[in-house]
Short mmCIF file of C-alpha atoms in Angstrom, two decimals:
data_model
loop_
_atom_site.label_atom_id
_atom_site.label_comp_id
_atom_site.label_asym_id
_atom_site.label_seq_id
_atom_site.Cartn_x
_atom_site.Cartn_y
_atom_site.Cartn_z
CA MET A 12 0.00 0.00 0.00
CA GLY A 13 1.32 3.44 -0.90
CA ARG A 14 1.94 6.50 1.21
CA PRO A 15 -1.07 8.00 3.01
CA ASN A 16 -2.32 11.31 1.63
CA LYS A 17 -3.75 14.43 3.23
CA ASN A 18 -6.80 12.68 4.73
CA SER A 19 -4.75 9.68 5.96
CA LEU A 20 -6.09 7.62 3.07
CA PRO A 21 -3.97 5.13 1.13
CA GLU A 22 -2.35 6.18 -2.11
CA TYR A 23 -4.68 6.90 -5.06
CA LEU A 24 -7.76 7.17 -2.82
CA ARG A 25 -9.18 10.68 -2.34
CA GLN A 26 -12.13 12.20 -0.49
CA ARG A 27 -14.11 15.26 -1.57
CA PRO A 28 -15.40 17.91 0.85
CA ASP A 29 -18.90 16.38 0.57
CA GLY A 30 -17.57 13.06 1.90
CA SER A 31 -17.64 11.09 -1.34
CA TYR A 32 -14.59 9.09 -2.49
CA TYR A 33 -12.79 8.76 -5.79
CA LEU A 34 -9.64 7.16 -7.22
CA ASP A 35 -6.99 9.47 -8.63
CA TYR A 36 -3.99 8.03 -10.45
CA TYR A 37 -1.89 8.02 -13.62
CA LEU A 38 -1.63 5.05 -15.95
CA THR A 39 1.60 4.40 -17.81
CA ARG A 40 0.82 2.43 -20.96
CA GLU A 41 3.06 0.18 -23.02
CA ASP A 42 4.03 3.00 -25.38
CA GLY A 43 5.21 5.08 -22.41
CA THR A 44 2.36 7.58 -22.51
CA LYS A 45 0.72 8.68 -19.27
CA GLN A 46 -2.93 9.38 -18.71
CA ARG A 47 -4.62 10.65 -15.58
CA GLU A 48 -7.69 8.74 -14.43
CA ARG A 49 -10.31 9.70 -11.89
CA GLU A 50 -12.93 7.14 -10.91
CA ASP A 51 -15.90 8.08 -8.72
CA ILE A 52 -16.65 5.60 -5.95
CA GLY A 53 -19.44 7.47 -4.19
CA ALA A 54 -20.47 8.42 -0.66
CA ILE A 55 -19.68 5.09 0.96
CA SER A 56 -17.88 4.07 4.12
CA ARG A 57 -14.14 4.53 4.34
CA THR A 58 -13.62 0.78 4.82
CA LEU A 59 -15.52 -0.05 1.64
CA ALA A 60 -13.71 2.69 -0.26
CA LYS A 61 -10.36 1.20 0.76
CA THR A 62 -11.52 -2.26 -0.33
CA ILE A 63 -12.58 -0.98 -3.76
CA ARG A 64 -9.29 0.85 -4.08
CA ASP A 65 -7.29 -2.32 -3.33
CA ARG A 66 -9.29 -4.36 -5.85
CA ARG A 67 -8.85 -1.73 -8.57
CA VAL A 68 -5.10 -1.51 -7.99
CA ALA A 69 -4.80 -5.32 -8.19
CA GLU A 70 -6.91 -5.41 -11.37
CA LEU A 71 -4.79 -2.80 -13.12
CA ALA A 72 -1.59 -4.50 -12.07
CA LYS A 73 -2.83 -7.81 -13.56
CA ASN A 74 -3.36 -6.04 -16.90
CA ASP A 75 0.25 -4.78 -16.80
CA PHE A 76 -0.71 -1.16 -16.24
CA LYS A 77 1.77 0.77 -14.09
CA LEU A 78 0.10 3.13 -11.65
CA LEU A 79 1.72 6.41 -10.69
CA PRO A 80 0.42 8.83 -8.07
CA PRO A 81 -0.82 12.23 -9.32
CA LYS A 82 1.88 14.85 -9.47
CA MET A 83 2.27 16.95 -6.34
CA THR A 84 1.03 20.47 -7.06
CA PHE A 85 2.24 23.61 -5.36
CA ARG A 86 -1.24 24.15 -3.93
CA ARG A 87 -1.30 20.75 -2.22
CA ALA A 88 2.28 21.10 -1.01
CA GLY A 89 1.42 24.52 0.42
CA GLU A 90 -1.54 23.07 2.30
CA ASP A 91 0.63 20.31 3.73
CA PHE A 92 3.24 22.87 4.81
CA LEU A 93 0.64 25.02 6.59
CA ALA A 94 -0.61 21.96 8.49
CA TYR A 95 2.97 21.47 9.67
CA SER A 96 3.47 25.18 10.40
CA ARG A 97 0.29 25.44 12.45
CA GLY A 98 1.44 22.79 14.89
CA ARG A 99 5.13 23.61 15.08
CA LYS A 100 5.92 27.20 14.11
CA ARG A 101 5.37 30.50 15.88
CA SER A 102 5.23 32.22 12.49
CA TYR A 103 2.09 30.38 11.34
CA LYS A 104 0.07 33.56 10.66
CA ALA A 105 2.89 35.00 8.57
CA ASP A 106 3.24 31.67 6.75
CA VAL A 107 -0.46 31.76 5.83
CA MET A 108 -0.01 35.11 4.07
CA LEU A 109 3.16 34.02 2.29
CA VAL A 110 1.64 30.76 1.07
CA ALA A 111 -1.48 32.58 -0.15
CA LYS A 112 0.61 34.87 -2.38
CA LEU A 113 2.76 31.99 -3.63
CA THR A 114 -0.27 29.80 -4.37
CA ALA A 115 -2.07 32.61 -6.19
CA HIS A 116 0.88 32.69 -8.61
CA PHE A 117 1.89 29.03 -8.90
CA GLY A 118 -1.54 27.46 -8.32
CA ASP A 119 -1.71 23.83 -9.48
CA ARG A 120 1.68 23.84 -11.18
CA PRO A 121 3.44 20.53 -10.39
CA LEU A 122 6.35 20.96 -7.98
CA GLU A 123 8.64 19.16 -10.40
CA ALA A 124 7.93 21.92 -12.94
CA LEU A 125 9.24 24.61 -10.59
CA ASN A 126 12.70 25.97 -11.25
CA PRO A 127 14.78 29.07 -10.39
CA ALA A 128 13.53 30.88 -13.52
CA ALA A 129 9.88 30.44 -12.47
CA MET A 130 10.72 31.74 -8.99
CA GLU A 131 12.43 34.81 -10.46
CA VAL A 132 9.29 35.58 -12.48
CA PHE A 133 7.25 35.50 -9.28
CA LEU A 134 9.73 37.73 -7.46
CA ASN A 135 9.69 40.28 -10.29
CA VAL A 136 5.89 40.39 -10.17
CA ILE A 137 5.59 41.05 -6.44
CA ARG A 138 8.69 43.25 -6.17
CA GLU A 139 7.17 46.11 -8.14
CA LYS A 140 3.66 45.71 -6.81
CA GLY A 141 4.95 45.92 -3.25
CA LYS A 142 2.66 46.95 -0.46
CA LYS A 143 0.14 49.74 -0.02
CA VAL A 144 1.24 52.56 2.26
CA ILE A 145 -1.36 55.03 3.54
CA GLN A 146 0.28 58.10 5.00
CA ARG A 147 -2.59 60.44 5.91
CA LYS A 148 -6.35 60.49 5.63
CA GLY A 149 -7.62 62.06 2.46
CA GLU A 150 -4.48 61.31 0.48
CA LYS A 151 -4.22 58.65 -2.20
CA PRO A 152 -2.51 55.45 -1.03
CA GLN A 153 1.01 54.92 -2.26
CA TRP A 154 2.68 51.68 -3.29
CA LYS A 155 6.06 50.90 -1.81
CA PRO A 156 8.23 48.23 -3.52
CA PHE A 157 9.15 45.24 -1.39
CA LYS A 158 12.61 45.29 0.16
CA PRO A 159 15.10 42.40 -0.18
CA ALA A 160 14.23 41.15 3.31
CA THR A 161 10.56 40.72 2.33
CA LEU A 162 11.45 38.96 -0.93
CA ASN A 163 13.74 36.63 1.02
CA ARG A 164 10.81 35.55 3.19
CA TYR A 165 8.92 34.45 0.07
CA ILE A 166 12.00 32.57 -1.18
CA ALA A 167 12.52 30.87 2.18
CA CYS A 168 8.86 29.87 2.37
CA ALA A 169 8.83 28.41 -1.15
CA LYS A 170 12.04 26.49 -0.47
CA THR A 171 10.62 25.09 2.76
CA ILE A 172 7.48 23.92 0.95
CA VAL A 173 9.57 22.07 -1.63
CA ASN A 174 11.94 20.65 0.98
CA ARG A 175 9.07 19.26 3.06
CA ALA A 176 7.57 17.66 -0.05
CA LEU A 177 11.00 16.16 -0.76
CA ALA A 178 11.27 14.81 2.77
CA ASN A 179 7.81 13.25 2.41
CA GLY A 180 8.78 11.54 -0.85
CA GLN A 181 6.32 13.63 -2.88
CA VAL A 182 9.03 14.92 -5.24
CA ASP A 183 12.38 13.40 -6.10
CA ARG A 184 14.53 16.52 -6.10
CA ASN A 185 14.75 20.06 -4.74
CA THR A 186 13.61 22.10 -7.73
CA LEU A 187 14.45 25.44 -6.08
CA ALA A 188 17.96 24.55 -4.96
CA GLY A 189 19.49 27.15 -7.28
CA VAL A 190 17.45 30.12 -6.00
CA LYS A 191 19.64 32.52 -4.05
CA LEU A 192 18.63 34.98 -1.37
CA PHE A 193 18.98 38.71 -1.88
CA LYS A 194 21.59 40.63 0.05
CA GLU A 195 19.88 42.47 2.87
CA ASN A 196 20.82 45.85 4.22
CA ASN A 197 18.25 46.10 6.96
CA ALA A 198 20.44 47.21 9.85
CA ARG A 199 18.86 50.13 11.71
CA ASP A 200 20.88 52.83 13.45
CA ARG A 201 18.02 55.11 14.55
CA VAL A 202 17.91 55.76 18.28
CA LEU A 203 16.09 58.53 20.09
CA SER A 204 17.80 61.39 21.82
CA ARG A 205 16.62 62.15 25.35
CA GLU A 206 14.72 65.17 24.08
CA GLU A 207 12.98 63.12 21.37
CA TYR A 208 12.04 60.45 23.89
CA SER A 209 10.49 63.05 26.19
CA ARG A 210 8.47 64.51 23.30
CA LEU A 211 7.29 61.04 22.30
CA LEU A 212 6.07 60.18 25.80
CA GLU A 213 4.15 63.46 25.97
CA GLU A 214 2.24 62.52 22.81
CA CYS A 215 1.41 58.96 23.91
CA PRO A 216 -1.96 58.17 25.51
CA GLY A 217 -1.75 56.54 28.95
CA TYR A 218 -1.66 52.90 27.94
CA LEU A 219 0.79 53.51 25.07
CA ARG A 220 3.11 55.54 27.32
CA LEU A 221 3.74 52.50 29.56
CA ILE A 222 4.19 50.24 26.53
CA VAL A 223 6.78 52.60 25.07
CA ARG A 224 8.59 52.86 28.41
CA LEU A 225 8.87 49.07 28.70
CA ALA A 226 10.33 48.82 25.20
CA TYR A 227 12.64 51.84 25.51
CA THR A 228 14.05 51.01 28.95
CA LEU A 229 13.94 47.21 29.15
CA GLY A 230 14.21 46.25 25.48
CA MET A 231 11.14 44.02 25.63
CA ARG A 232 9.79 42.94 22.25
CA ARG A 233 6.43 44.24 21.09
CA GLY A 234 4.83 40.79 21.26
CA GLU A 235 6.15 40.23 24.77
CA ILE A 236 4.65 43.52 25.93
CA LEU A 237 1.27 43.25 24.21
CA GLY A 238 0.89 39.66 25.41
CA LEU A 239 1.98 40.49 28.97
CA ARG A 240 -0.26 38.92 31.64
CA TRP A 241 -0.68 39.99 35.22
CA ASP A 242 0.44 36.57 36.45
CA GLN A 243 3.84 37.26 34.85
CA VAL A 244 4.28 40.49 36.84
CA ASP A 245 5.72 40.02 40.34
CA LEU A 246 5.46 43.43 41.99
CA LYS A 247 6.76 42.14 45.32
CA LYS A 248 10.09 41.02 43.85
CA GLY A 249 10.10 43.62 41.10
CA VAL A 250 10.39 41.34 38.06
CA ILE A 251 8.52 40.23 34.95
CA ARG A 252 8.88 36.49 34.34
CA LEU A 253 8.65 35.37 30.73
CA ALA A 254 8.34 31.65 29.99
CA GLY A 255 9.88 30.07 26.92
CA GLU A 256 6.57 30.10 25.04
CA ASP A 257 6.30 33.85 25.65
CA THR A 258 9.57 34.80 23.90
CA LYS A 259 10.77 34.81 20.31
CA THR A 260 13.82 32.70 21.16
CA ALA A 261 11.76 30.16 23.19
CA THR A 262 14.04 30.91 26.16
CA ALA A 263 12.67 31.92 29.54
CA ARG A 264 14.03 35.09 31.10
CA GLU A 265 13.47 37.47 33.98
CA VAL A 266 13.11 41.19 33.30
CA PRO A 267 13.88 43.54 36.24
CA LEU A 268 11.56 46.36 37.29
CA ASP A 269 12.67 49.50 39.11
CA GLN A 270 10.46 51.42 41.53
CA GLY A 271 9.15 53.66 38.73
CA PHE A 272 7.83 50.69 36.77
CA MET A 273 6.39 49.02 39.87
CA ASP A 274 4.51 52.21 40.76
CA ALA A 275 3.24 52.55 37.18
CA LEU A 276 2.06 48.94 37.03
CA THR A 277 0.45 49.18 40.47
CA ALA A 278 -1.54 52.22 39.36
CA PHE A 279 -2.33 50.83 35.91
CA PRO A 280 -6.07 50.03 35.57
CA ARG A 281 -7.02 46.37 35.35
CA VAL A 282 -9.85 44.93 33.27
CA LEU A 283 -12.11 42.69 35.33
CA ARG A 284 -11.58 38.96 34.64
CA CYS A 285 -9.01 39.75 31.94
CA PRO A 286 -5.52 38.25 32.34
CA TYR A 287 -3.77 40.78 30.09
CA VAL A 288 -2.11 43.98 31.26
CA PHE A 289 -2.81 45.81 27.99
CA ALA A 290 -6.33 44.79 27.05
CA ASN A 291 -9.09 45.79 24.66
CA GLN A 292 -12.56 44.28 25.11
CA GLY A 293 -11.20 41.46 27.24
CA GLN A 294 -8.42 40.49 24.82
CA SER A 295 -4.79 41.52 24.51
CA ILE A 296 -4.18 44.54 22.27
CA ALA A 297 -3.36 43.21 18.81
CA SER A 298 -1.37 46.17 17.50
CA VAL A 299 -0.16 49.64 18.46
CA LYS A 300 1.25 50.53 15.04
CA THR A 301 -1.30 53.22 14.18
CA ALA A 302 -1.27 54.80 17.64
CA PHE A 303 2.54 54.72 17.82
CA ASN A 304 3.04 56.21 14.36
CA SER A 305 0.53 58.94 15.16
CA ALA A 306 2.36 59.78 18.38
CA CYS A 307 5.67 59.95 16.51
CA ALA A 308 4.10 62.26 13.92
CA ARG A 309 2.73 64.60 16.60
CA ALA A 310 6.14 64.62 18.32
CA GLY A 311 7.89 65.45 15.05
CA ILE A 312 9.90 62.20 15.08
CA GLU A 313 10.67 60.76 11.65
CA ASN A 314 12.15 57.48 10.40
CA PHE A 315 11.42 55.68 13.65
CA ARG A 316 9.64 52.37 14.19
CA PHE A 317 8.43 50.70 17.37
CA HIS A 318 11.11 48.01 17.11
CA ASP A 319 13.76 50.76 17.18
CA LEU A 320 12.89 51.24 20.86
CA ARG A 321 14.69 47.95 21.45
CA HIS A 322 17.79 49.45 19.82
CA CYS A 323 17.48 52.39 22.21
CA ALA A 324 17.31 50.10 25.23
CA VAL A 325 20.42 48.08 24.31
CA THR A 326 22.40 51.20 23.38
CA ASN A 327 21.47 53.02 26.60
CA LEU A 328 22.30 50.01 28.76
CA ARG A 329 25.72 49.78 27.14
CA LYS A 330 26.34 53.52 27.54
CA ALA A 331 25.42 53.21 31.22
CA GLY A 332 28.24 50.68 31.64
CA VAL A 333 26.09 47.57 32.08
CA ALA A 334 28.00 44.36 31.35
CA THR A 335 27.23 42.68 28.02
CA SER A 336 26.12 39.44 29.69
CA THR A 337 23.64 41.37 31.83
CA ILE A 338 22.28 43.29 28.84
CA MET A 339 21.70 40.00 27.03
CA SER A 340 19.88 38.52 30.03
CA ILE A 341 17.55 41.54 30.15
CA SER A 342 16.91 41.94 26.41
CA GLY A 343 16.83 38.23 25.56
CA HIS A 344 19.54 38.29 22.89
CA LYS A 345 21.17 34.88 22.57
CA THR A 346 24.41 35.83 20.77
CA ASP A 347 26.92 38.67 20.93
CA ALA A 348 26.58 39.11 17.16
CA MET A 349 22.84 39.74 17.38
CA LEU A 350 23.29 42.07 20.35
CA ARG A 351 25.77 44.16 18.36
CA ARG A 352 23.10 44.69 15.68
CA TYR A 353 21.04 46.51 18.30
CA ASP A 354 23.89 48.46 19.91
CA ARG A 355 24.43 51.74 18.11
CA VAL A 356 27.77 53.53 18.47
CA ASP A 357 27.21 57.25 17.85
CA THR A 358 29.23 60.47 17.70
CA GLU A 359 29.07 60.83 21.49
CA ASP A 360 30.65 57.40 21.91
CA ARG A 361 33.46 58.21 19.51
CA LYS A 362 34.21 61.53 21.20
CA SER A 363 34.17 59.82 24.59
CA ALA A 364 36.68 57.27 23.29
CA LEU A 365 39.09 60.04 22.29
CA GLU A 366 38.69 61.65 25.69
CA GLN A 367 39.50 58.34 27.35
CA VAL A 368 42.61 57.95 25.21
CA ARG A 369 43.70 61.51 26.07
CA ARG A 370 43.36 60.82 29.78
CA PHE A 371 45.23 57.54 29.42
CA ASN A 372 48.08 59.25 27.57
CA GLU A 373 48.32 61.91 30.24
CA THR A 374 48.21 59.58 33.24
CA GLY A 375 49.53 56.35 31.76
CA SER A 376 47.00 54.42 33.80
CA ILE A 377 43.71 52.84 32.86
CA GLU A 378 42.59 52.79 36.48
CA GLU A 379 43.22 56.54 36.85
CA ARG A 380 41.26 57.13 33.63
CA LYS A 381 38.29 55.24 35.05
CA THR A 382 38.20 57.30 38.24
CA ALA A 383 39.06 60.64 36.66
#
């Protein structure tokens, strides 16, 4: 018996949404030609459908017909991948959107017919279309071309779909092996000055002000903040405890709270019978993008995203002289290399370095420089 398919049925046996069964296979004839066959079985029991399937396979084999399973299409492979993603990946919602775009283009094209050229055609189509950007009410929406990082997510998703089909024996080779990723230049070096940060807080409504403070001071990720529950906040010991399932890196960590944060959280209004700190109609707030961008606009802050607050936190902790290992334990970075992406060395740092060298040259002692 062949490999089970999507509905855990044996090879060649399929089930329609209405519950009826049919056989789906290719026949290879003596002259080498292939022909797809679909035979309706009807709305019968699964046991009987399997029995009919076995008899039909035996009958065809006796007549020297070679049965081949239908070719795996991109649509079916995408569905199988999403079933896997839903149970195992934190990025399931993002995968759904990526697969939808890929399937709209490739549809029922057999996976074996995919190649790097076909992938490049797809990338060229979506690159120029990009995404819709609405800047202000009353203005016409603008279209912004996709950046290399976004295109790379489509490439990675398509490659994963093909690789999973390969691992499941549904194709015999990786048809996208030659597709290369684009070079990304997505490093951000935008951090807020103290004056900008003060202006931003003044323009934030109450709930958003605390959210921004948590991101700017502690480097917590947006998802960690918006999903924060009261049972994770220990006001007696002054910490926020994040379990592995609450973090991007699946690693538990403890985030410290100073007296200012403990006072703010103590005074923060709670929604009755709602576990979330930042709630809307009994659920956690899904997004603060619009409110945050509006606050930035009112404060006159340009080219700044919510995630840049995490850059600010890491940079300020380093400037304050906090040890790298401690910064990583607070922010949740797992490697020095990733931490360095968030630590921005600015003009002030470079001038300070020269001042330190001057003092060292004058005194000849590092210790004296530190206490000068």
